[in-house]
């Protein structure tokens, strides 16, 4: 189906979306000029106006250029929890005409080393509690680190319970190449004139896959602008909106819908550094939050928390998310409690968030929605690439202005993920799905081997590659196991080396994993097995083990 064929396309929206032909940072400059005294961020009752925030980004951009030698097109690692400094660092990097490389705060040193080496980043901006993870790379692959203390952003008294990690005082780190955020601000450095163009690289976001090594998705200011503006329009984010920020901003959902769309619209952002359902309910009621991008498990947690029963959540007008389907029972409770329906959507890191969204006037459950502005999607036979008709299950492919340029320094992986049909370049999602005769898309299964745990993508090959480094592990197979809260969780089947049988426990494997991989990738259960099932050609039959889990 072509975009004009969708009968339930929202009549208030154009089919083609004209986005600004400017850098993403320009959105901040324009909003600061329009709403200088309006709060951009609220952080435990501490407020920062658009004008103040703009000055912060300018000062940090100047410091990065003058003290760290940051040049146009250079890459900068950004690892922080959701907070005003994280957002300022993101925009300061763009202001300096450089490229943001956002990484999960859960990433440990081993994972950071790959992000740094692959991207070629020589500068990092990190939260104070995460400094020890980047420290081993300092003086080698990393030359400069700016360390942010979250408590520096607490400029007003608050009665809210502030986590210890946020309250922690500034830590003195006397190492070459390390600068405290506050000291960088004190320099009041003036950056060079902003020169980034729409098609300049703006961000490299890492996503794993079947090879085990994370790949960097290259996004320009234009691709970022596409889903920023499209998301703001589709969700109705306005200058007087208040956006609740709980989805992590290193990930496309939080980045585009909690941060970039809000700044483009001139909205206010209420931050929650780490997920806490009681605190989220407090923020919604306290600040009159209107928009909330999340994963469905956050809605489940909020509605199930005892404190929510006494909360006024009526200010919410749009709750948006993806990564996992919203359970029907929870959707009904949300409707009864808040008077709104959950807006499901679909996208990938490779598409910098949405390719599909449910129309505001026709929200469906467990449905990806319809292709968004200027986006064309089909279901194809994954072997023949023939386009399939309504109701037929095949691989979902999409083409549109939000598609990444390719994988950083990986032309072969880039070649494999794109396919040309009728002269247009489509991204192969690896997701099996179908569309109905009204143009709505639905997920059926995954063509690629991947685990979806509370919206976080876990790639078994990456976890297996890490486990093989354990001295007791001879073979490992990672599968998805059912989990009541996460939907799916990570389970490891492990064959031990003969000399370690009986001397290592599943708990020890889990503890070791926590030291070598992000928390969401760590196997929640470990099962020792004498041998992995194999096919006649010797391939591990992971699907047999996975089916065993789900059939049980």
PDB file of N, CA, C and O in Angstrom, residues 23 25 54 57-59 61-62 65 89-98 190-196 221:
ATOM      1  N   UNK A  23      20.093  22.066  11.462  1.00  0.00           N
ATOM      2  CA  UNK A  23      20.595  21.057  12.390  1.00  0.00           C
ATOM      3  C   UNK A  23      19.599  20.867  13.523  1.00  0.00           C
ATOM      4  O   UNK A  23      18.745  21.727  13.788  1.00  0.00           O
ATOM      5  N   UNK A  25      20.317  20.934  16.654  1.00  0.00           N
ATOM      6  CA  UNK A  25      20.615  21.914  17.693  1.00  0.00           C
ATOM      7  C   UNK A  25      19.859  23.220  17.461  1.00  0.00           C
ATOM      8  O   UNK A  25      19.473  23.903  18.419  1.00  0.00           O
ATOM      9  N   UNK A  54      20.318  26.896  27.203  1.00  0.00           N
ATOM     10  CA  UNK A  54      21.082  27.250  25.997  1.00  0.00           C
ATOM     11  C   UNK A  54      22.480  27.726  26.377  1.00  0.00           C
ATOM     12  O   UNK A  54      23.476  27.330  25.746  1.00  0.00           O
ATOM     13  N   UNK A  57      24.679  24.719  27.264  1.00  0.00           N
ATOM     14  CA  UNK A  57      25.176  23.969  26.100  1.00  0.00           C
ATOM     15  C   UNK A  57      26.268  24.743  25.368  1.00  0.00           C
ATOM     16  O   UNK A  57      27.237  24.147  24.881  1.00  0.00           O
ATOM     17  N   UNK A  58      26.118  26.052  25.292  1.00  0.00           N
ATOM     18  CA  UNK A  58      27.133  26.876  24.630  1.00  0.00           C
ATOM     19  C   UNK A  58      28.462  26.776  25.391  1.00  0.00           C
ATOM     20  O   UNK A  58      29.532  26.618  24.781  1.00  0.00           O
ATOM     21  N   UNK A  59      28.407  26.872  26.719  1.00  0.00           N
ATOM     22  CA  UNK A  59      29.634  26.836  27.520  1.00  0.00           C
ATOM     23  C   UNK A  59      30.320  25.474  27.413  1.00  0.00           C
ATOM     24  O   UNK A  59      31.558  25.397  27.307  1.00  0.00           O
ATOM     25  N   UNK A  61      29.982  23.283  24.911  1.00  0.00           N
ATOM     26  CA  UNK A  61      30.488  23.150  23.538  1.00  0.00           C
ATOM     27  C   UNK A  61      31.810  23.881  23.389  1.00  0.00           C
ATOM     28  O   UNK A  61      32.767  23.371  22.779  1.00  0.00           O
ATOM     29  N   UNK A  62      31.900  25.091  23.957  1.00  0.00           N
ATOM     30  CA  UNK A  62      33.139  25.857  23.896  1.00  0.00           C
ATOM     31  C   UNK A  62      34.275  25.149  24.610  1.00  0.00           C
ATOM     32  O   UNK A  62      35.420  25.115  24.126  1.00  0.00           O
ATOM     33  N   UNK A  65      35.549  22.206  22.534  1.00  0.00           N
ATOM     34  CA  UNK A  65      36.355  22.636  21.389  1.00  0.00           C
ATOM     35  C   UNK A  65      37.719  23.177  21.829  1.00  0.00           C
ATOM     36  O   UNK A  65      38.762  22.815  21.271  1.00  0.00           O
ATOM     37  N   UNK A  89      24.607  17.828  27.615  1.00  0.00           N
ATOM     38  CA  UNK A  89      25.775  17.247  26.950  1.00  0.00           C
ATOM     39  C   UNK A  89      25.434  16.855  25.521  1.00  0.00           C
ATOM     40  O   UNK A  89      26.226  17.084  24.592  1.00  0.00           O
ATOM     41  N   UNK A  90      24.276  16.261  25.332  1.00  0.00           N
ATOM     42  CA  UNK A  90      23.816  15.851  24.004  1.00  0.00           C
ATOM     43  C   UNK A  90      23.783  17.055  23.059  1.00  0.00           C
ATOM     44  O   UNK A  90      24.349  17.027  21.954  1.00  0.00           O
ATOM     45  N   UNK A  91      23.163  18.139  23.524  1.00  0.00           N
ATOM     46  CA  UNK A  91      23.029  19.316  22.667  1.00  0.00           C
ATOM     47  C   UNK A  91      24.334  20.097  22.542  1.00  0.00           C
ATOM     48  O   UNK A  91      24.576  20.751  21.526  1.00  0.00           O
ATOM     49  N   UNK A  92      25.199  20.024  23.553  1.00  0.00           N
ATOM     50  CA  UNK A  92      26.501  20.681  23.446  1.00  0.00           C
ATOM     51  C   UNK A  92      27.361  20.005  22.387  1.00  0.00           C
ATOM     52  O   UNK A  92      28.079  20.671  21.625  1.00  0.00           O
ATOM     53  N   UNK A  93      27.304  18.692  22.323  1.00  0.00           N
ATOM     54  CA  UNK A  93      28.057  17.955  21.300  1.00  0.00           C
ATOM     55  C   UNK A  93      27.576  18.356  19.906  1.00  0.00           C
ATOM     56  O   UNK A  93      28.382  18.605  18.995  1.00  0.00           O
ATOM     57  N   UNK A  94      26.252  18.453  19.741  1.00  0.00           N
ATOM     58  CA  UNK A  94      25.707  18.885  18.446  1.00  0.00           C
ATOM     59  C   UNK A  94      26.076  20.338  18.164  1.00  0.00           C
ATOM     60  O   UNK A  94      26.369  20.697  17.017  1.00  0.00           O
ATOM     61  N   UNK A  95      26.061  21.173  19.218  1.00  0.00           N
ATOM     62  CA  UNK A  95      26.420  22.583  19.040  1.00  0.00           C
ATOM     63  C   UNK A  95      27.857  22.720  18.537  1.00  0.00           C
ATOM     64  O   UNK A  95      28.186  23.628  17.760  1.00  0.00           O
ATOM     65  N   UNK A  96      28.721  21.786  18.940  1.00  0.00           N
ATOM     66  CA  UNK A  96      30.125  21.807  18.530  1.00  0.00           C
ATOM     67  C   UNK A  96      30.335  21.113  17.188  1.00  0.00           C
ATOM     68  O   UNK A  96      31.480  20.862  16.803  1.00  0.00           O
ATOM     69  N   UNK A  97      29.230  20.826  16.479  1.00  0.00           N
ATOM     70  CA  UNK A  97      29.291  20.196  15.152  1.00  0.00           C
ATOM     71  C   UNK A  97      29.856  18.776  15.208  1.00  0.00           C
ATOM     72  O   UNK A  97      30.369  18.257  14.210  1.00  0.00           O
ATOM     73  N   UNK A  98      29.781  18.147  16.372  1.00  0.00           N
ATOM     74  CA  UNK A  98      30.329  16.804  16.548  1.00  0.00           C
ATOM     75  C   UNK A  98      29.204  15.775  16.566  1.00  0.00           C
ATOM     76  O   UNK A  98      28.034  16.087  16.314  1.00  0.00           O
ATOM     77  N   UNK A 190      33.589  30.184  24.818  1.00  0.00           N
ATOM     78  CA  UNK A 190      32.680  30.539  23.723  1.00  0.00           C
ATOM     79  C   UNK A 190      32.976  29.628  22.527  1.00  0.00           C
ATOM     80  O   UNK A 190      34.114  29.583  22.049  1.00  0.00           O
ATOM     81  N   UNK A 191      31.994  28.906  22.044  1.00  0.00           N
ATOM     82  CA  UNK A 191      32.243  27.985  20.930  1.00  0.00           C
ATOM     83  C   UNK A 191      32.342  28.720  19.594  1.00  0.00           C
ATOM     84  O   UNK A 191      31.909  29.868  19.458  1.00  0.00           O
ATOM     85  N   UNK A 192      32.914  28.037  18.621  1.00  0.00           N
ATOM     86  CA  UNK A 192      32.946  28.577  17.267  1.00  0.00           C
ATOM     87  C   UNK A 192      31.534  28.643  16.698  1.00  0.00           C
ATOM     88  O   UNK A 192      30.607  28.015  17.219  1.00  0.00           O
ATOM     89  N   UNK A 193      31.364  29.376  15.623  1.00  0.00           N
ATOM     90  CA  UNK A 193      30.050  29.481  14.983  1.00  0.00           C
ATOM     91  C   UNK A 193      29.559  28.089  14.589  1.00  0.00           C
ATOM     92  O   UNK A 193      30.326  27.242  14.113  1.00  0.00           O
ATOM     93  N   UNK A 194      28.277  27.848  14.812  1.00  0.00           N
ATOM     94  CA  UNK A 194      27.677  26.546  14.508  1.00  0.00           C
ATOM     95  C   UNK A 194      27.638  26.344  12.992  1.00  0.00           C
ATOM     96  O   UNK A 194      27.186  27.229  12.253  1.00  0.00           O
ATOM     97  N   UNK A 195      28.126  25.175  12.540  1.00  0.00           N
ATOM     98  CA  UNK A 195      28.244  24.965  11.095  1.00  0.00           C
ATOM     99  C   UNK A 195      27.604  23.680  10.605  1.00  0.00           C
ATOM    100  O   UNK A 195      27.581  23.417   9.395  1.00  0.00           O
ATOM    101  N   UNK A 196      27.067  22.855  11.497  1.00  0.00           N
ATOM    102  CA  UNK A 196      26.513  21.562  11.085  1.00  0.00           C
ATOM    103  C   UNK A 196      25.352  21.740  10.124  1.00  0.00           C
ATOM    104  O   UNK A 196      24.480  22.601  10.315  1.00  0.00           O
ATOM    105  N   UNK A 221      21.476  14.829  11.116  1.00  0.00           N
ATOM    106  CA  UNK A 221      20.523  15.788  11.679  1.00  0.00           C
ATOM    107  C   UNK A 221      19.168  15.650  10.995  1.00  0.00           C
ATOM    108  O   UNK A 221      18.119  15.791  11.634  1.00  0.00           O
TER     109      UNK A 221
END
